[in-house]
mmCIF file of C-alpha atoms in Angstrom:
data_model
loop_
_atom_site.group_PDB
_atom_site.id
_atom_site.type_symbol
_atom_site.label_atom_id
_atom_site.label_comp_id
_atom_site.label_asym_id
_atom_site.label_seq_id
_atom_site.Cartn_x
_atom_site.Cartn_y
_atom_site.Cartn_z
ATOM 1 C CA UNK F 1386 95.685 46.450 134.368
ATOM 2 C CA UNK F 1387 94.332 49.257 136.562
ATOM 3 C CA UNK F 1388 97.389 48.989 138.793
ATOM 4 C CA UNK F 1389 99.720 49.214 135.789
ATOM 5 C CA UNK F 1390 97.833 52.271 134.492
ATOM 6 C CA UNK F 1391 98.054 53.965 137.879
ATOM 7 C CA UNK F 1392 101.761 53.207 138.067
ATOM 8 C CA UNK F 1393 102.233 54.729 134.600
ATOM 9 C CA UNK F 1394 100.327 57.877 135.583
ATOM 10 C CA UNK F 1395 102.366 58.129 138.786
ATOM 11 C CA UNK F 1396 105.606 57.756 136.842
ATOM 12 C CA UNK F 1397 104.587 60.428 134.281
ATOM 13 C CA UNK F 1398 103.522 62.874 136.996
ATOM 14 C CA UNK F 1399 106.787 62.347 138.863
ATOM 15 C CA UNK F 1400 108.778 62.871 135.646
ATOM 16 C CA UNK F 1401 106.927 66.118 134.875
ATOM 17 C CA UNK F 1402 107.432 67.287 138.427
ATOM 18 C CA UNK F 1403 111.132 66.498 138.237
ATOM 19 C CA UNK F 1404 111.493 68.316 134.884
ATOM 20 C CA UNK F 1405 109.650 71.339 136.237
ATOM 21 C CA UNK F 1406 111.980 71.414 139.168
ATOM 22 C CA UNK F 1407 114.974 71.133 136.837
ATOM 23 C CA UNK F 1408 113.715 74.093 134.759
ATOM 24 C CA UNK F 1409 113.336 76.136 137.903
ATOM 25 C CA UNK F 1410 116.818 75.179 139.021
ATOM 26 C CA UNK F 1411 118.197 75.991 135.559
ATOM 27 C CA UNK F 1412 116.693 79.466 135.711
ATOM 28 C CA UNK F 1413 118.079 79.990 139.176
ATOM 29 C CA UNK F 1414 121.582 78.968 138.102
ATOM 30 C CA UNK F 1415 121.591 80.709 134.673
ATOM 31 C CA UNK F 1416 123.608 83.946 134.866
ATOM 32 C CA UNK F 1417 121.707 87.212 134.639
ATOM 33 C CA UNK F 1418 120.750 89.198 132.716
ATOM 34 C CA UNK F 1419 119.020 86.485 130.667
ATOM 35 C CA UNK F 1420 116.121 86.010 128.262
ATOM 36 C CA UNK F 1421 113.396 83.874 129.890
ATOM 37 C CA UNK F 1422 110.783 83.655 127.121
ATOM 38 C CA UNK F 1423 109.713 85.081 123.755
ATOM 39 C CA UNK F 1424 106.052 85.856 123.006
ATOM 40 C CA UNK F 1425 104.947 86.578 119.398
ATOM 41 C CA UNK F 1426 102.705 89.651 119.143
ATOM 42 C CA UNK F 1427 102.110 90.213 115.411
ATOM 43 C CA UNK F 1428 103.715 89.334 112.110
ATOM 44 C CA UNK F 1429 103.797 90.368 108.440
ATOM 45 C CA UNK F 1430 105.574 88.709 105.518
ATOM 46 C CA UNK F 1431 108.955 90.159 106.443
ATOM 47 C CA UNK F 1432 108.803 91.334 110.063
ATOM 48 C CA UNK F 1433 107.653 89.966 113.398
ATOM 49 C CA UNK F 1434 106.963 91.869 116.615
ATOM 50 C CA UNK F 1435 107.825 89.963 119.779
ATOM 51 C CA UNK F 1436 107.786 90.654 123.507
ATOM 52 C CA UNK F 1437 110.799 89.377 125.405
ATOM 53 C CA UNK F 1438 110.489 88.463 129.057
ATOM 54 C CA UNK F 1439 113.885 88.760 130.689
ATOM 55 C CA UNK F 1440 115.579 88.973 134.052
ATOM 56 C CA UNK F 1441 117.846 91.972 134.616
ATOM 57 C CA UNK F 1442 121.159 91.967 136.469
ATOM 58 C CA UNK F 1443 119.377 92.593 139.799
ATOM 59 C CA UNK F 1444 117.082 89.584 139.325
ATOM 60 C CA UNK F 1445 113.988 91.643 138.428
ATOM 61 C CA UNK F 1446 111.595 90.374 135.737
ATOM 62 C CA UNK F 1447 111.119 92.816 132.863
ATOM 63 C CA UNK F 1448 109.702 92.954 129.313
ATOM 64 C CA UNK F 1449 111.037 94.371 126.047
ATOM 65 C CA UNK F 1450 109.407 94.674 122.616
ATOM 66 C CA UNK F 1451 111.618 93.728 119.674
ATOM 67 C CA UNK F 1452 111.294 93.584 115.893
ATOM 68 C CA UNK F 1453 112.833 90.608 114.123
ATOM 69 C CA UNK F 1454 113.024 89.452 110.521
ATOM 70 C CA UNK F 1455 110.827 86.469 109.658
ATOM 71 C CA UNK F 1456 113.727 85.243 107.507
ATOM 72 C CA UNK F 1457 116.062 84.982 110.520
ATOM 73 C CA UNK F 1458 117.245 81.388 110.769
ATOM 74 C CA UNK F 1459 118.766 81.388 114.255
ATOM 75 C CA UNK F 1460 120.043 83.683 116.966
ATOM 76 C CA UNK F 1461 123.590 82.720 115.982
ATOM 77 C CA UNK F 1462 123.331 83.578 112.281
ATOM 78 C CA UNK F 1463 123.586 87.028 110.734
ATOM 79 C CA UNK F 1464 120.680 88.408 108.723
ATOM 80 C CA UNK F 1465 122.636 90.317 106.110
ATOM 81 C CA UNK F 1466 125.925 91.705 104.847
ATOM 82 C CA UNK F 1467 127.104 95.287 104.435
ATOM 83 C CA UNK F 1468 129.696 95.568 101.676
ATOM 84 C CA UNK F 1469 132.668 97.942 101.560
ATOM 85 C CA UNK F 1470 133.880 97.785 97.936
ATOM 86 C CA UNK F 1471 137.488 98.808 97.230
ATOM 87 C CA UNK F 1472 137.756 99.800 93.569
ATOM 88 C CA UNK F 1473 141.298 99.887 92.151
ATOM 89 C CA UNK F 1474 143.364 98.584 89.268
ATOM 90 C CA UNK F 1475 145.408 95.447 89.622
ATOM 91 C CA UNK F 1476 148.210 97.212 87.779
ATOM 92 C CA UNK F 1477 148.494 100.444 89.733
ATOM 93 C CA UNK F 1478 149.375 103.517 87.659
ATOM 94 C CA UNK F 1479 150.659 106.874 88.858
ATOM 95 C CA UNK F 1480 147.769 109.125 89.801
ATOM 96 C CA UNK F 1481 145.351 106.237 90.371
ATOM 97 C CA UNK F 1482 143.157 106.644 93.440
ATOM 98 C CA UNK F 1483 141.176 104.039 95.298
ATOM 99 C CA UNK F 1484 137.435 104.433 94.905
ATOM 100 C CA UNK F 1485 134.330 102.905 96.405
ATOM 101 C CA UNK F 1486 130.665 102.532 95.512
ATOM 102 C CA UNK F 1487 127.708 104.011 97.382
ATOM 103 C CA UNK F 1488 124.021 103.520 96.671
ATOM 104 C CA UNK F 1489 121.108 105.906 97.058
ATOM 105 C CA UNK F 1490 117.538 104.669 97.433
ATOM 106 C CA UNK F 1491 114.240 105.807 98.880
ATOM 107 C CA UNK F 1492 113.595 104.249 102.298
ATOM 108 C CA UNK F 1493 109.895 104.471 103.287
ATOM 109 C CA UNK F 1494 110.487 104.169 107.080
ATOM 110 C CA UNK F 1495 112.426 107.468 107.105
ATOM 111 C CA UNK F 1496 110.443 108.960 104.204
ATOM 112 C CA UNK F 1497 113.490 110.059 102.234
ATOM 113 C CA UNK F 1498 116.465 108.983 100.156
ATOM 114 C CA UNK F 1499 119.382 107.434 102.032
ATOM 115 C CA UNK F 1500 123.056 107.003 101.182
ATOM 116 C CA UNK F 1501 124.476 103.591 102.026
ATOM 117 C CA UNK F 1502 127.108 101.020 101.303
ATOM 118 C CA UNK F 1503 125.665 98.171 99.206
ATOM 119 C CA UNK F 1504 123.977 95.557 101.397
ATOM 120 C CA UNK F 1505 121.600 92.624 101.286
ATOM 121 C CA UNK F 1506 120.070 89.643 103.047
ATOM 122 C CA UNK F 1507 121.956 86.355 103.245
ATOM 123 C CA UNK F 1508 120.121 83.531 101.476
ATOM 124 C CA UNK F 1509 119.708 80.164 103.177
ATOM 125 C CA UNK F 1510 122.874 78.088 102.803
ATOM 126 C CA UNK F 1511 124.844 81.080 101.516
ATOM 127 C CA UNK F 1512 128.128 82.215 103.051
ATOM 128 C CA UNK F 1513 128.693 85.905 103.895
ATOM 129 C CA UNK F 1514 131.433 86.039 101.227
ATOM 130 C CA UNK F 1515 129.188 84.654 98.481
ATOM 131 C CA UNK F 1516 126.314 86.895 99.579
ATOM 132 C CA UNK F 1517 128.528 89.988 99.427
ATOM 133 C CA UNK F 1518 129.736 89.152 95.912
ATOM 134 C CA UNK F 1519 126.184 88.412 94.728
ATOM 135 C CA UNK F 1520 124.644 91.529 96.255
ATOM 136 C CA UNK F 1521 127.453 93.740 94.965
ATOM 137 C CA UNK F 1522 126.900 92.468 91.427
ATOM 138 C CA UNK F 1523 123.102 92.666 91.601
ATOM 139 C CA UNK F 1524 122.941 96.084 93.267
ATOM 140 C CA UNK F 1525 125.812 97.878 91.507
ATOM 141 C CA UNK F 1526 126.861 95.729 88.551
ATOM 142 C CA UNK F 1527 130.455 95.470 89.793
ATOM 143 C CA UNK F 1528 132.118 92.061 90.021
ATOM 144 C CA UNK F 1529 134.243 91.527 93.116
ATOM 145 C CA UNK F 1530 137.323 89.355 93.535
ATOM 146 C CA UNK F 1531 136.826 85.955 95.137
ATOM 147 C CA UNK F 1532 140.059 84.014 94.562
ATOM 148 C CA UNK F 1533 142.912 86.470 93.955
ATOM 149 C CA UNK F 1534 141.868 88.580 96.946
ATOM 150 C CA UNK F 1535 139.481 86.786 99.302
ATOM 151 C CA UNK F 1536 136.721 88.991 100.784
ATOM 152 C CA UNK F 1537 137.363 89.911 104.414
ATOM 153 C CA UNK F 1538 134.434 89.156 106.734
ATOM 154 C CA UNK F 1539 133.908 90.743 110.150
ATOM 155 C CA UNK F 1540 132.353 89.110 113.181
ATOM 156 C CA UNK F 1541 128.611 89.658 113.626
ATOM 157 C CA UNK F 1542 127.724 93.245 114.520
ATOM 158 C CA UNK F 1543 124.359 94.553 115.700
ATOM 159 C CA UNK F 1544 122.464 97.334 113.965
ATOM 160 C CA UNK F 1545 119.974 98.920 116.374
ATOM 161 C CA UNK F 1546 119.923 96.695 119.479
ATOM 162 C CA UNK F 1547 117.316 98.762 121.310
ATOM 163 C CA UNK F 1548 114.814 98.015 118.551
ATOM 164 C CA UNK F 1549 115.786 94.866 116.661
ATOM 165 C CA UNK F 1550 117.856 91.689 116.903
ATOM 166 C CA UNK F 1551 119.196 92.177 113.353
ATOM 167 C CA UNK F 1552 122.903 91.419 112.947
ATOM 168 C CA UNK F 1553 125.160 91.719 109.911
ATOM 169 C CA UNK F 1554 128.641 90.905 108.697
ATOM 170 C CA UNK F 1555 130.778 93.716 107.272
ATOM 171 C CA UNK F 1556 132.502 92.369 104.150
ATOM 172 C CA UNK F 1557 135.398 94.166 102.453
ATOM 173 C CA UNK F 1558 135.469 93.241 98.750
ATOM 174 C CA UNK F 1559 138.210 94.063 96.235
ATOM 175 C CA UNK F 1560 136.944 95.174 92.809
ATOM 176 C CA UNK F 1561 139.546 94.938 90.045
ATOM 177 C CA UNK F 1562 138.927 97.776 87.589
ATOM 178 C CA UNK F 1563 141.073 95.960 85.008
ATOM 179 C CA UNK F 1564 138.476 93.182 84.934
ATOM 180 C CA UNK F 1565 136.493 93.609 81.662
ATOM 181 C CA UNK F 1566 133.239 93.110 83.602
ATOM 182 C CA UNK F 1567 134.040 96.311 85.524
ATOM 183 C CA UNK F 1568 134.834 98.507 82.511
ATOM 184 C CA UNK F 1569 132.656 101.508 81.766
ATOM 185 C CA UNK F 1570 129.436 101.659 83.770
ATOM 186 C CA UNK F 1571 128.400 98.154 84.878
ATOM 187 C CA UNK F 1572 124.662 97.469 84.776
ATOM 188 C CA UNK F 1573 122.941 96.374 88.021
ATOM 189 C CA UNK F 1574 120.493 93.474 88.102
ATOM 190 C CA UNK F 1575 117.805 94.912 90.383
ATOM 191 C CA UNK F 1576 114.694 93.211 91.704
ATOM 192 C CA UNK F 1577 111.258 94.386 90.615
ATOM 193 C CA UNK F 1578 110.347 97.539 92.539
ATOM 194 C CA UNK F 1579 113.975 98.206 93.516
ATOM 195 C CA UNK F 1580 115.293 101.598 92.413
ATOM 196 C CA UNK F 1581 118.932 102.285 93.214
ATOM 197 C CA UNK F 1582 121.275 105.062 92.122
ATOM 198 C CA UNK F 1583 124.875 103.842 92.059
ATOM 199 C CA UNK F 1584 127.593 106.372 92.848
ATOM 200 C CA UNK F 1585 131.271 105.648 92.259
ATOM 201 C CA UNK F 1586 133.279 108.035 94.428
ATOM 202 C CA UNK F 1587 136.826 108.723 95.537
ATOM 203 C CA UNK F 1588 137.451 106.758 98.729
ATOM 204 C CA UNK F 1589 138.461 109.818 100.732
ATOM 205 C CA UNK F 1590 136.831 112.813 99.094
ATOM 206 C CA UNK F 1591 133.606 111.013 98.200
ATOM 207 C CA UNK F 1592 133.040 109.750 101.728
ATOM 208 C CA UNK F 1593 133.975 113.125 103.163
ATOM 209 C CA UNK F 1594 131.133 114.637 101.136
ATOM 210 C CA UNK F 1595 128.754 112.443 103.137
ATOM 211 C CA UNK F 1596 129.747 114.471 106.191
ATOM 212 C CA UNK F 1597 129.757 117.817 104.446
ATOM 213 C CA UNK F 1598 126.932 118.319 101.991
ATOM 214 C CA UNK F 1599 125.369 115.065 100.797
ATOM 215 C CA UNK F 1600 121.687 115.359 99.873
ATOM 216 C CA UNK F 1601 120.614 111.909 101.052
ATOM 217 C CA UNK F 1602 120.512 110.894 104.705
ATOM 218 C CA UNK F 1603 123.595 108.745 105.376
ATOM 219 C CA UNK F 1604 123.014 105.431 107.098
ATOM 220 C CA UNK F 1605 124.763 105.330 110.475
ATOM 221 C CA UNK F 1606 127.409 102.787 109.494
ATOM 222 C CA UNK F 1607 128.521 104.826 106.479
ATOM 223 C CA UNK F 1608 128.595 108.055 108.483
ATOM 224 C CA UNK F 1609 130.706 106.473 111.225
ATOM 225 C CA UNK F 1610 133.031 104.970 108.605
ATOM 226 C CA UNK F 1611 133.506 108.373 106.941
ATOM 227 C CA UNK F 1612 133.937 110.038 110.319
ATOM 228 C CA UNK F 1613 136.570 107.451 111.243
ATOM 229 C CA UNK F 1614 138.558 108.271 108.116
ATOM 230 C CA UNK F 1615 138.239 111.971 108.921
ATOM 231 C CA UNK F 1616 139.392 111.501 112.505
ATOM 232 C CA UNK F 1617 142.220 109.268 111.326
ATOM 233 C CA UNK F 1618 143.510 111.972 109.002
ATOM 234 C CA UNK F 1619 143.636 114.400 111.941
ATOM 235 C CA UNK F 1620 145.412 111.926 114.193
ATOM 236 C CA UNK F 1621 148.087 111.372 111.530
ATOM 237 C CA UNK F 1622 148.522 115.116 110.958
ATOM 238 C CA UNK F 1623 146.195 115.765 108.044
ATOM 239 C CA UNK F 1624 142.849 117.526 107.932
ATOM 240 C CA UNK F 1625 141.665 121.131 107.767
ATOM 241 C CA UNK F 1626 142.535 124.042 110.037
ATOM 242 C CA UNK F 1627 140.641 127.178 110.961
ATOM 243 C CA UNK F 1628 142.039 130.732 110.839
ATOM 244 C CA UNK F 1629 143.747 130.242 114.200
ATOM 245 C CA UNK F 1630 145.557 127.107 113.082
ATOM 246 C CA UNK F 1631 143.288 124.802 115.111
ATOM 247 C CA UNK F 1632 142.234 121.619 113.435
ATOM 248 C CA UNK F 1633 138.528 121.333 112.675
ATOM 249 C CA UNK F 1634 136.294 118.525 111.456
#
């Protein structure tokens, strides 16, 4: 019995030694830069602070602090959606313009009101398309198209990669203004403690105001989107000119 026990211990120790060696070999053969380990530092209900140990492209070991959502399911799944609503009538009439919806809300981390596209966290088991339609309805009251015009979903995009591992999908949603649910001023279905001002604006002029004289601080994605439209109008020959005929932003 003692001999069997010793043989078992020897076998286990050899197996552990072999696995350790394999891990070392794996690290040596894994391309750099790479994440080597993740150490939790502190956590609240919604956020977790972690320290990443990683190897840079020169093979040096380094550390990086990162904030992550406690609701994040995996590194390969997005946390949330950002919705670009396209408001227009199914039966287009002369003079009709495409519109969109922006939301204003107080954001404690920046201590002021921000201007954003509607957005929200993806629930477990929920697709980005379904999340976008749900969040649009809850946050603005508008009902988006799901069958006639399928929402368009982007690949995952990062938000602030120097600070957080949060990723989102950008979802373009058609909103049919001929749909009775979208007549008048639809009523949002906000969560307790959520205070949102919904603004329906002209797709070009309303977004341009974000660059010019909006009171709230625009979120980066909205500002870049508006700036892209502005730059696009200059590239195609539109836009404003100064007194010397030079185009200006």
